[in-house]
Coordinates of C-alpha atoms in Angstrom, one line a residue:
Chain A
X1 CA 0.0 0.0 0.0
X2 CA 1.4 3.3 -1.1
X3 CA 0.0 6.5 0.0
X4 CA 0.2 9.5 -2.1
X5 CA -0.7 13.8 -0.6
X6 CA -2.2 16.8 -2.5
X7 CA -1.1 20.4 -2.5
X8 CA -5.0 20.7 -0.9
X9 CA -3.6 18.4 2.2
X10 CA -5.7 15.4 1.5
X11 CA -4.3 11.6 1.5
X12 CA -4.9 8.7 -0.6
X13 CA -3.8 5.2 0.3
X14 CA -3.7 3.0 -2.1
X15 CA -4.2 -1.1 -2.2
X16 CA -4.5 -1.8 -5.6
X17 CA -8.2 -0.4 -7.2
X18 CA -9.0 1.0 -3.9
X19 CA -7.8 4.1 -2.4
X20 CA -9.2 5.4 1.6
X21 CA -8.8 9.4 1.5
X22 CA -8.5 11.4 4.0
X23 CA -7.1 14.9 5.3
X24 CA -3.5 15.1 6.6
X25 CA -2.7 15.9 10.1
X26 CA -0.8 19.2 8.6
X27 CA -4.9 20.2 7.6
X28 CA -6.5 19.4 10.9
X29 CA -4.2 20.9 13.2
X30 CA -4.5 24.1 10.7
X31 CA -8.6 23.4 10.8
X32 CA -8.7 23.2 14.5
X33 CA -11.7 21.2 15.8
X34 CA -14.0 19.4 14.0
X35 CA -17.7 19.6 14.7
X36 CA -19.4 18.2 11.5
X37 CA -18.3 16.2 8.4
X38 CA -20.5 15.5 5.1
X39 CA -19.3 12.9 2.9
X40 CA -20.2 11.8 -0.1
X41 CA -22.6 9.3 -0.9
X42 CA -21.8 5.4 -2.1
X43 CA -21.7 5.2 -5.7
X44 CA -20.6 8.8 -6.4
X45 CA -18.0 9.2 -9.5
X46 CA -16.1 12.1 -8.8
X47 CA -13.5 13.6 -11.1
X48 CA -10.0 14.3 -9.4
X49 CA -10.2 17.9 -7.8
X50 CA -14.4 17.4 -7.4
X51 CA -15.8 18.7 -4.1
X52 CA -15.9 15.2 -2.3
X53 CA -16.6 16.2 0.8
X54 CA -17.0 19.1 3.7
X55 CA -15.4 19.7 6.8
X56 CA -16.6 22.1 9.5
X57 CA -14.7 23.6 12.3
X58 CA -16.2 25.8 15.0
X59 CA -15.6 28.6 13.0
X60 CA -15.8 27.9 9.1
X61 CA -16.5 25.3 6.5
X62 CA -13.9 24.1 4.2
X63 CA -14.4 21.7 0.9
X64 CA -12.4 18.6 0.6
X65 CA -11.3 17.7 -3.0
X66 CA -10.7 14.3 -4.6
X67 CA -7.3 13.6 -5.2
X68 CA -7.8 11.3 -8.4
X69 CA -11.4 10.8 -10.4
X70 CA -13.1 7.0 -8.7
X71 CA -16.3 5.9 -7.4
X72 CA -17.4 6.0 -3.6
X73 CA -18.1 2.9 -2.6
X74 CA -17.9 3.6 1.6
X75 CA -17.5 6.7 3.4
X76 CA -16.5 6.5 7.0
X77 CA -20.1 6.7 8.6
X78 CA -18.1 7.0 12.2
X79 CA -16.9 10.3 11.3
X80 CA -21.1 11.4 11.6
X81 CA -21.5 11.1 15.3
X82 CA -17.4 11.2 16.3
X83 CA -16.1 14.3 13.6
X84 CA -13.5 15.1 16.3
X85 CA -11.8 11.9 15.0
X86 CA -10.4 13.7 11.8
X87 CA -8.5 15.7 14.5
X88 CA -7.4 12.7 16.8
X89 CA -6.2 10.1 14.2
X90 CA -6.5 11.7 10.9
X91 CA -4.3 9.8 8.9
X92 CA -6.2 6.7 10.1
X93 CA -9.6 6.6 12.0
X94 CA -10.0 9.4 10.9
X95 CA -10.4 9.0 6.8
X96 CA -13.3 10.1 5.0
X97 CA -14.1 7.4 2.2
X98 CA -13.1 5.1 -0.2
X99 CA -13.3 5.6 -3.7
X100 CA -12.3 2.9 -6.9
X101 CA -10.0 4.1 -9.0
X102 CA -11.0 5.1 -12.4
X103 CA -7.3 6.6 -13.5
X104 CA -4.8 5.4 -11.6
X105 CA -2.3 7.5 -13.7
X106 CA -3.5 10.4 -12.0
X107 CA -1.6 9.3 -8.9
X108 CA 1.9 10.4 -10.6
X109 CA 1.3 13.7 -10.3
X110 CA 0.3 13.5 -6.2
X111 CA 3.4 13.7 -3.9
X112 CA 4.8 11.4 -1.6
X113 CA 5.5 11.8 1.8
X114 CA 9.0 13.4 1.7
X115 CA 7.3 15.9 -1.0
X116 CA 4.5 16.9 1.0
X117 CA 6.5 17.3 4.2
X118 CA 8.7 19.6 2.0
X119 CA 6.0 21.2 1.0
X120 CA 4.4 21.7 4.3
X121 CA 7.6 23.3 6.1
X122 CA 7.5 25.7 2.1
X123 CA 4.1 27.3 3.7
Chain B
X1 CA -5.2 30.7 5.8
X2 CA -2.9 33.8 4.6
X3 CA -0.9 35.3 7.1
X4 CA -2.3 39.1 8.2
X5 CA -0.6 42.0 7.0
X6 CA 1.4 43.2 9.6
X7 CA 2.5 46.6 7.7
X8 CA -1.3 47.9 8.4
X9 CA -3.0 45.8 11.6
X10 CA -2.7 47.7 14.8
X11 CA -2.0 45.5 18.0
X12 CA -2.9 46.0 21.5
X13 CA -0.2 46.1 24.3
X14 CA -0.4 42.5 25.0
X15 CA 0.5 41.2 21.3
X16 CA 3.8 40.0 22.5
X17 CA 2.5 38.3 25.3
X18 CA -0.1 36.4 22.8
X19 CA 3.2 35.1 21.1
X20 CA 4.5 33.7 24.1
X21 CA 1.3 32.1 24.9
X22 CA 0.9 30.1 21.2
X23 CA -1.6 32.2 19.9
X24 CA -3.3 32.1 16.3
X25 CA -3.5 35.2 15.1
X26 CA -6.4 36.7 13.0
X27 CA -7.3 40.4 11.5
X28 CA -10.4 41.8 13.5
X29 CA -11.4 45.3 13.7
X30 CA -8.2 46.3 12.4
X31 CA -6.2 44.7 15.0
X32 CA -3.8 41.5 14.7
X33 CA -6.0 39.5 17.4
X34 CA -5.8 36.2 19.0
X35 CA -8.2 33.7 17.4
X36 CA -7.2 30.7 19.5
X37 CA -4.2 29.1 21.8
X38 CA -3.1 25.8 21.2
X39 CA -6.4 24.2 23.4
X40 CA -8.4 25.1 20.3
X41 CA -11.7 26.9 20.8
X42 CA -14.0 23.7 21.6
X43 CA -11.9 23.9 24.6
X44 CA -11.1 27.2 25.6
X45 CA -15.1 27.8 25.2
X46 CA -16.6 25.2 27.8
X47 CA -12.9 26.2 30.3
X48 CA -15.0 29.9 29.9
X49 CA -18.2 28.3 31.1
X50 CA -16.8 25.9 33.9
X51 CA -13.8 27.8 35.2
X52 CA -12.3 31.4 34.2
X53 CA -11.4 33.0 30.5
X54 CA -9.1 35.9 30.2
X55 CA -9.8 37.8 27.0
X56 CA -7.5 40.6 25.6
X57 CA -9.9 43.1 24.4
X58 CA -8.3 46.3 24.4
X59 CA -8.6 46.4 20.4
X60 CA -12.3 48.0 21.8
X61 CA -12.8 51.8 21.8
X62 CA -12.7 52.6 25.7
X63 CA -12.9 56.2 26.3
X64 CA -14.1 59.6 28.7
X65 CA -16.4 62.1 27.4
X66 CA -16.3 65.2 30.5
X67 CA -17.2 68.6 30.5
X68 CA -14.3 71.1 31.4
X69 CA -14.9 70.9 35.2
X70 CA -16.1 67.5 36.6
X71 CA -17.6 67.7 40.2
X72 CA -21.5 69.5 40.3
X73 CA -23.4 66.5 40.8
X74 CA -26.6 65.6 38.7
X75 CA -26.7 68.7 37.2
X76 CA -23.0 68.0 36.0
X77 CA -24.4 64.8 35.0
X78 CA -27.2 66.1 33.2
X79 CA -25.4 68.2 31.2
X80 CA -22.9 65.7 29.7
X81 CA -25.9 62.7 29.2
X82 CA -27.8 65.3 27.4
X83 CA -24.8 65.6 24.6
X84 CA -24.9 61.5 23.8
X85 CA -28.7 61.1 24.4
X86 CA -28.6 63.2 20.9
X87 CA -27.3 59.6 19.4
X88 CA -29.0 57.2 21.6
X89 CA -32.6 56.3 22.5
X90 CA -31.6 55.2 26.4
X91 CA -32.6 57.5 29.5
X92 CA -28.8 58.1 30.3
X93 CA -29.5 61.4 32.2
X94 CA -30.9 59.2 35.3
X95 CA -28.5 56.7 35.5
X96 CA -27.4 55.7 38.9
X97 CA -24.0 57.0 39.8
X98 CA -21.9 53.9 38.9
X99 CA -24.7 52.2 36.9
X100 CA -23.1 51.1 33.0
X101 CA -26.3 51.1 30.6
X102 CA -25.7 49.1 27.1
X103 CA -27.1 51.3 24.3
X104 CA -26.8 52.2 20.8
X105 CA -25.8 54.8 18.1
X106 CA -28.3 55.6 16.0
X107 CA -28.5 56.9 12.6
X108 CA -31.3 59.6 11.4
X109 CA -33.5 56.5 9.1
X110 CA -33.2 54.7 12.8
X111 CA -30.5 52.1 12.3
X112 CA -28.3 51.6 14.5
X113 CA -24.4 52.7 14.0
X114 CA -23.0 51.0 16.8
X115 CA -24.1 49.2 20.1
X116 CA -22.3 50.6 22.9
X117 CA -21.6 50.7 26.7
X118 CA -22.4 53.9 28.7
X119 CA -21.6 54.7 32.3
X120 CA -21.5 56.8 35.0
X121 CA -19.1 57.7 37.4
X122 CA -20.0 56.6 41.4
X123 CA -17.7 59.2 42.7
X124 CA -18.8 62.6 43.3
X125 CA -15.7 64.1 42.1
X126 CA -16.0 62.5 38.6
X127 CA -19.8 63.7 37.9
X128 CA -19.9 65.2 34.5
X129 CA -17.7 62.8 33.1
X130 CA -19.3 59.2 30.9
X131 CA -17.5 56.1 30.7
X132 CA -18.1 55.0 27.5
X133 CA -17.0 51.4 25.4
X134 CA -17.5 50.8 21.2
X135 CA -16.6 48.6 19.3
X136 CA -12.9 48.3 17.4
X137 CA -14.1 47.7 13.8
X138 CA -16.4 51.3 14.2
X139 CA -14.2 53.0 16.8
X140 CA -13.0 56.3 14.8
X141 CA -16.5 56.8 13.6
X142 CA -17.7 56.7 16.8
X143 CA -15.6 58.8 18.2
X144 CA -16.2 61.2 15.7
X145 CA -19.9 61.2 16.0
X146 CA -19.7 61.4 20.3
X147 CA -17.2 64.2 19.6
X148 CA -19.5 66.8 17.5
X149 CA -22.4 65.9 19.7
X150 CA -20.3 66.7 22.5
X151 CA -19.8 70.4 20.5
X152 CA -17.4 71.8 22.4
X153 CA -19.1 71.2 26.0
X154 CA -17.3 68.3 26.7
X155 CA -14.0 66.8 25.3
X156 CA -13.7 63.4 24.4
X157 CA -10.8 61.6 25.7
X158 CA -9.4 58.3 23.7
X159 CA -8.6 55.9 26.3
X160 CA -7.9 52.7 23.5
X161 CA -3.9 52.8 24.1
X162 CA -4.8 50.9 27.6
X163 CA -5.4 47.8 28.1
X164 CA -8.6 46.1 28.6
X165 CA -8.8 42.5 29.5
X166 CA -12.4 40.4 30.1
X167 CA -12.6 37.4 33.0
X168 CA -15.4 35.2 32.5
X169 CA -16.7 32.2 33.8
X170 CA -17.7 31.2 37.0
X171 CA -14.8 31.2 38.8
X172 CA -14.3 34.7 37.7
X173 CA -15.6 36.8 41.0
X174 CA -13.4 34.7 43.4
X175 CA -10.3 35.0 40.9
X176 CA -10.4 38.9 40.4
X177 CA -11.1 39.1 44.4
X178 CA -7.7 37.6 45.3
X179 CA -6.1 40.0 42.9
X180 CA -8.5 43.0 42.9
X181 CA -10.3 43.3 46.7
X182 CA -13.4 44.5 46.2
X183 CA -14.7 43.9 43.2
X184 CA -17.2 41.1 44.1
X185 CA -19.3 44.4 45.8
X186 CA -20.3 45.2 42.0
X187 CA -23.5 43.8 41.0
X188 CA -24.3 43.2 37.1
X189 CA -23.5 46.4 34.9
X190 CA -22.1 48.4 37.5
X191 CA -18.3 49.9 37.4
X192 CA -16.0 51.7 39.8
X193 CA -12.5 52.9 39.9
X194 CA -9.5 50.9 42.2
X195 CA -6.7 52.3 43.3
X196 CA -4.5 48.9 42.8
X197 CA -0.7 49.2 44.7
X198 CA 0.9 47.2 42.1
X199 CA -1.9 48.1 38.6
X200 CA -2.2 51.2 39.0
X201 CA -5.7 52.7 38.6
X202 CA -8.0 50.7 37.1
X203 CA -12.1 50.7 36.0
X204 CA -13.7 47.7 36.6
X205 CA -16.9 46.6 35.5
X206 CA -18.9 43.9 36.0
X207 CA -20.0 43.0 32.5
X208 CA -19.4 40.7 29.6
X209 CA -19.8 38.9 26.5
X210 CA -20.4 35.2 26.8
X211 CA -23.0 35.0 29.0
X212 CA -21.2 34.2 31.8
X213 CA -20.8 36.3 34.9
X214 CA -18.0 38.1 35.3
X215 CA -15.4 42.1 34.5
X216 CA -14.0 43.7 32.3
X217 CA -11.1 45.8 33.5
X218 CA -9.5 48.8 32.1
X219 CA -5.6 49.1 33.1
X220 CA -3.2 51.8 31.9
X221 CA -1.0 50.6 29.3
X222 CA 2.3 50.3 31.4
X223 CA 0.4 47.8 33.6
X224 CA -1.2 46.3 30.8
X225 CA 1.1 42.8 30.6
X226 CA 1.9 42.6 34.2
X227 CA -1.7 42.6 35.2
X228 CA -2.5 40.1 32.9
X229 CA 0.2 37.9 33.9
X230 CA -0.7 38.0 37.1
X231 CA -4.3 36.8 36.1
X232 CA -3.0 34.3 34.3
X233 CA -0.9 32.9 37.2
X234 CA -4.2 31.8 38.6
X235 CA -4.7 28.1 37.4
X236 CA -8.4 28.9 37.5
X237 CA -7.7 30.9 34.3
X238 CA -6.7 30.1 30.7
X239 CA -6.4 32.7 27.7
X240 CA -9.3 32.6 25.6
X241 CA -9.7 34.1 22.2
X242 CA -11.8 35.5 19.8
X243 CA -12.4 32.2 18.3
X244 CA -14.3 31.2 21.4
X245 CA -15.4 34.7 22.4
X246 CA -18.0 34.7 19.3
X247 CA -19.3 31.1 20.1
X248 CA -19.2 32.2 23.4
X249 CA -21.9 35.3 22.5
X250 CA -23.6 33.7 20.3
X251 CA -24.7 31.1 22.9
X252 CA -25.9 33.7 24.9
X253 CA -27.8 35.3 22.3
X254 CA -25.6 38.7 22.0
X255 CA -25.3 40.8 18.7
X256 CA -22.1 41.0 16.6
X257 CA -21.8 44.6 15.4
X258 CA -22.2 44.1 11.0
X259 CA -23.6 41.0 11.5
X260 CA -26.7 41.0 13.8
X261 CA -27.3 44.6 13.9
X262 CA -25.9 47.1 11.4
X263 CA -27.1 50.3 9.9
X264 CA -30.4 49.5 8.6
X265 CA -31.4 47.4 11.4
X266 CA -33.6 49.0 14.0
X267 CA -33.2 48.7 17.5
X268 CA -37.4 47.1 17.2
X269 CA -36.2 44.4 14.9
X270 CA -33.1 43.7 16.5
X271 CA -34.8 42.7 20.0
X272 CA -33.1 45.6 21.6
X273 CA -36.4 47.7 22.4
X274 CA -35.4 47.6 26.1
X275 CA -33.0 50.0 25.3
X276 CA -35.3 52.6 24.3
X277 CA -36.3 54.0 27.9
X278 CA -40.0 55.4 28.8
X279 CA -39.4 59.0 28.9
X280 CA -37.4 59.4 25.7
X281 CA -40.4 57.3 23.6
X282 CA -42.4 59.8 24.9
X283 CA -40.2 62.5 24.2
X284 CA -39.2 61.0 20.9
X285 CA -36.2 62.9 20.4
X286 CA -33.8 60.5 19.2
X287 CA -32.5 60.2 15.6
X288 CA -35.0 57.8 13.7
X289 CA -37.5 58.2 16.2
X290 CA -40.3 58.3 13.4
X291 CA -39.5 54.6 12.4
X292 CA -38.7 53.0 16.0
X293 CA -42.2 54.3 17.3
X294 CA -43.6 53.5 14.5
X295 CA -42.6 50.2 14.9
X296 CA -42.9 50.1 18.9
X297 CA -46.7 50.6 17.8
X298 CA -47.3 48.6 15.1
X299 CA -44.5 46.0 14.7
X300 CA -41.4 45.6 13.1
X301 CA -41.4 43.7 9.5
X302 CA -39.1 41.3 10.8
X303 CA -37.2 40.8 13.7
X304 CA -34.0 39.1 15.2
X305 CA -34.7 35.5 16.0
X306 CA -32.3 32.4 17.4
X307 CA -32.5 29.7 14.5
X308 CA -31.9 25.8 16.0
X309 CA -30.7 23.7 12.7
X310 CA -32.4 20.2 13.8
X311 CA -29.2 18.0 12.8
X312 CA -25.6 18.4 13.1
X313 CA -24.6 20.7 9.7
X314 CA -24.0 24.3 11.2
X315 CA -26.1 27.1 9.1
X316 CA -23.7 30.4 8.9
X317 CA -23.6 33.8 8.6
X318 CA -25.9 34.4 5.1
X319 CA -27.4 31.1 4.7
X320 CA -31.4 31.5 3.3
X321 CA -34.2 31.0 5.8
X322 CA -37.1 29.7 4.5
X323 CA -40.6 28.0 5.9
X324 CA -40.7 23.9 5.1
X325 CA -42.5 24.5 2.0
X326 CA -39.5 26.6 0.7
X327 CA -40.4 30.6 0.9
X328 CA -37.9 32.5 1.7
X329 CA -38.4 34.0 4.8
X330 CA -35.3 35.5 6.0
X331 CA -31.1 34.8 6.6
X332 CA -28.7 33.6 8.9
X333 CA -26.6 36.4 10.6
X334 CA -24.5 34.7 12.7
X335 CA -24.2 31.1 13.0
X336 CA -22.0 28.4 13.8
X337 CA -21.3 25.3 16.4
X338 CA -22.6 25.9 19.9
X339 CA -20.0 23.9 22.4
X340 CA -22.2 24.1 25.6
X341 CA -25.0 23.2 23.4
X342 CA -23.0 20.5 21.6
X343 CA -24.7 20.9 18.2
X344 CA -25.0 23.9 15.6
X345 CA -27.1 27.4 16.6
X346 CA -27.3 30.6 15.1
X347 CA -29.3 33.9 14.7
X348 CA -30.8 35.4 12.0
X349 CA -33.8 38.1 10.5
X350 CA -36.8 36.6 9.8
X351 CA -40.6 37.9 9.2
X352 CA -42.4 38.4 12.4
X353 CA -44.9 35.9 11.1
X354 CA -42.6 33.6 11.3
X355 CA -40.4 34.8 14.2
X356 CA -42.1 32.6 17.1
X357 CA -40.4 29.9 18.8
X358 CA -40.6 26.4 17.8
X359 CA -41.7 27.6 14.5
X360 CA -40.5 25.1 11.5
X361 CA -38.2 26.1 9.2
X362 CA -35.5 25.3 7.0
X363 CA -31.9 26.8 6.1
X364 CA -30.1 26.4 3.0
X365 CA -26.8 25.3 3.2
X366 CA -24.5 24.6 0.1
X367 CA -27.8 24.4 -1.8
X368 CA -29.7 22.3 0.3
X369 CA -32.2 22.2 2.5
X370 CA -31.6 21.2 6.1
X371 CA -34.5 21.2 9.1
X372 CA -34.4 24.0 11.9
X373 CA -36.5 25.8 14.7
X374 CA -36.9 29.3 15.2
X375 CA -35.8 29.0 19.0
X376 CA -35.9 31.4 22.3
X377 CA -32.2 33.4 23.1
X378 CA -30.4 32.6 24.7
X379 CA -29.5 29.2 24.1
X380 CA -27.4 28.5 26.9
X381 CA -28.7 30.7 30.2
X382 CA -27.1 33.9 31.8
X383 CA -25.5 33.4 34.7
X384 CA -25.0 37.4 35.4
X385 CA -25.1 38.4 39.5
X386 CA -27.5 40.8 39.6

């Protein structure tokens, strides 16, 4: 399983057609608290950079994109009644959905870890 | 998340003592302000309403409006409340000495400029003078306006270089007490001047904006850091900021200057007729007083009302209001995630057909349709001392 990162701070790991996305720990310490997440309904096809998903902190809203184009087929129904687990695990309990890849090219152009954490300490 | 621009904020005298604390910073009212410390607001709110929050807000417009010779008792007193009661619609000419009355600038078509805090002296050696706090994002306005009302018979004194730092919460009477003696003598909206051997002088008044009991206290800017640190050193208290300050008021069912009330909102619709004191309906001789009796008589069009969204997806500041079946009806003003309540609240304007509580409605957010309740303010009770 290889997991790629966005310049939006979202992750995708990957095990072969199926990737679980999520937003970094780098976003939810910038968020602060979560008090609501909407995700996207199964069955969904969503074209990379597509509004996936919403994430509310106490103060504002912000969209989360898809990294690469797929299909929703589960979205992390936890995350409805516990949000504030985007902000304890959110490279892991914390992950929104899972989509099926429709391009897996796309994922050349994310970053890897090194890159994002580059890119992080760049802001 | 771009950084604020530092070449044209202003900061209050306790900036560098936000940096040492871990603060987020945020543009507000001009001001490079605290948004949150590293607890994070969820926190920092419900420490407010269990324990004690120490809020820098000195980015506020304190400052003294006094006639050229202060002593003369009422009559002293009389003169000066006659120069602002030209701007507002409350009876300040018989306020108690020491009594702080919220109130609010008016313009001539009856909307209101700014909401405001005046007060008046205890001492009799200070009669003549007003004590008077607006907001930081309308400040120079208001100063302005207070100043050519004042026409020469009284100077208006800028006191916003000091510092002035809010303790809320609970624990707030018995915290300021050990510091401060005397100060759990004030009841709700009353102020008075200590003497402090170590602060220097200081107003303190016993008011707020979360709901909570507690002061606000007005220290001269050398004392400014040391008096907070000191308040600070209590482990009853953590530094709150404005992050939680606004879900704080909005809990408590208090209006956000430009978003709740502005300048074509009436005092009527915004809920504030309290304000508007006996005499000076009858008198009608504030600015706008053709509208705000008008609606005193008949009704305003529509009116400020708390809005409950049913489920868990906050409704914010311009989101639609509409009745089930989908007529607009009104908009959000403020609105967010309630902590204390533990689910989403906010305010907004709707028709006063529709303004009752537990009426059924919807607000529309990113294009859909989600189920709320008009509700009853506040959502989370005062606990003032009266």
């Amino acid at each position: 399983m290889t997991t790629y990162y966005t310049r939006e701070h979202e992750w995708i790991a990957v095990d072969g057609a199926i990737g679980t996305v999520g937003i970094t720990a780098y976003a939810a310490e910038k968020l602060g608290d979560v008090v609501f997440v909407e995700l996207p309904e199964t069955g969904r096809k969503l074209a990379q950079n597509a509004e996936m998903a919403v994430v509310e902190s106490v103060k504002a809203a912000s969209d989360v994109y898809a990294p690469v184009s797929g299909e929703v087929v589960e979205a992390n129904a936890a995350l409805v009644e516990a949000p504030e687990t985007v902000n304890a695990d959110p490279e892991g309990a914390g992950w929104f959905c899972k989509i099926r890849l429709t391009s897996p090219g796309e994922l050349s152009g994310l970053m890897d870890k090194a890159a994002y954490t580059a890119f992080c300490e760049s802001l | 998340m771009s950084d604020p621009d530092h070449t044209t904020l202003k900061t209050t005298p306790l900036h560098a003592l936000h940096q040492r604390l871990g603060a987020r910073f945020g543009a507000f009212g001009g001001y490079d302000m605290p948004i949150q410390y590293p607890d994070g607001i969820l926190s920092e709110h419900l420490w407010t309403r269990s324990q004690c929050g120490l809020f820098d807000v000195s980015h506020m417009g304190p400052c003294f409006l006094a006639l050229p010779e202060l002593g003369g008792g009422d009559a002293a007193h009389r003169r000066v409340a006659a120069l602002v009661e030209k701007l507002v619609p409350s009876d300040i000419a018989n306020l108690p000495p020491g009594k702080m009355q919220l109130t609010v600038l008016l313009n001539e078509s009856g909307g209101i400029l700014d909401d405001l805090m005046i007060g008046r002296p205890a001492r009799d050696d200070r009669q003549g003078m007003l004590y008077i706090v607006v907001n930081a994002g309308t400040k120079d306005q208001d100063f302005a306006l207070l100043s050519a009302a004042a026409d020469g018979e009284a100077q208006l004194r800028r006191a916003d270089d000091r510092g002035l730092i809010a303790i809320q919460g609970p624990k707030a009477e018995s915290v300021l007490e050990d510091i401060v003696p005397g100060v759990s003598s004030l009841s709700f909206m009353t102020f008075a001047r200590f003497d402090h051997s170590q602060f220097g002088r200081m107003l303190v008044t016993r008011c707020g904006y979360t709901g909570e009991d507690g002061f606000e206290v007005l220290v001269l800017p050398d004392h400014a850091v040391a008096f907070t640190e000191r308040v600070l050193a209590d482990a009853r208290v953590k530094p709150i900021g404005l992050g939680a300050r606004d879900s704080l008021r909005l809990e408590a069912g208090l209006c956000l200057y430009g978003h709740d009330i502005d300048a074509d909102t009436s005092p009527v619709e915004a809920g504030l007729s309290w304000m508007i004191s006996k005499s000076r309906r009858e008198r009608g001789d504030f600015p706008g007083a053709e509208r705000i009796l008008g609606e005193l008589k008949a009704g305003p069009a529509a009116r400020r009302v708390g809005v409950r969204p049913l489920g868990r997806a906050p409704a914010r500041e311009g989101a639609e209001i509409q009745t089930r079946e989908g007529d607009a009806i009104g908009r959000v003003t403020s609105g967010g995630f309630g902590p204390t309540v533990n689910g989403p609240v906010a305010m907004g304007h709707v028709a006063s057909s529709h303004a009752k509580p537990g009426t059924p409605v919807q607000v529309i957010v990113r294009g859909k349709p989600f189920e709320a309740e008009i509700a009853a303010l506040p959502f989370t009770p005062h606990n003032y001392k009266r």
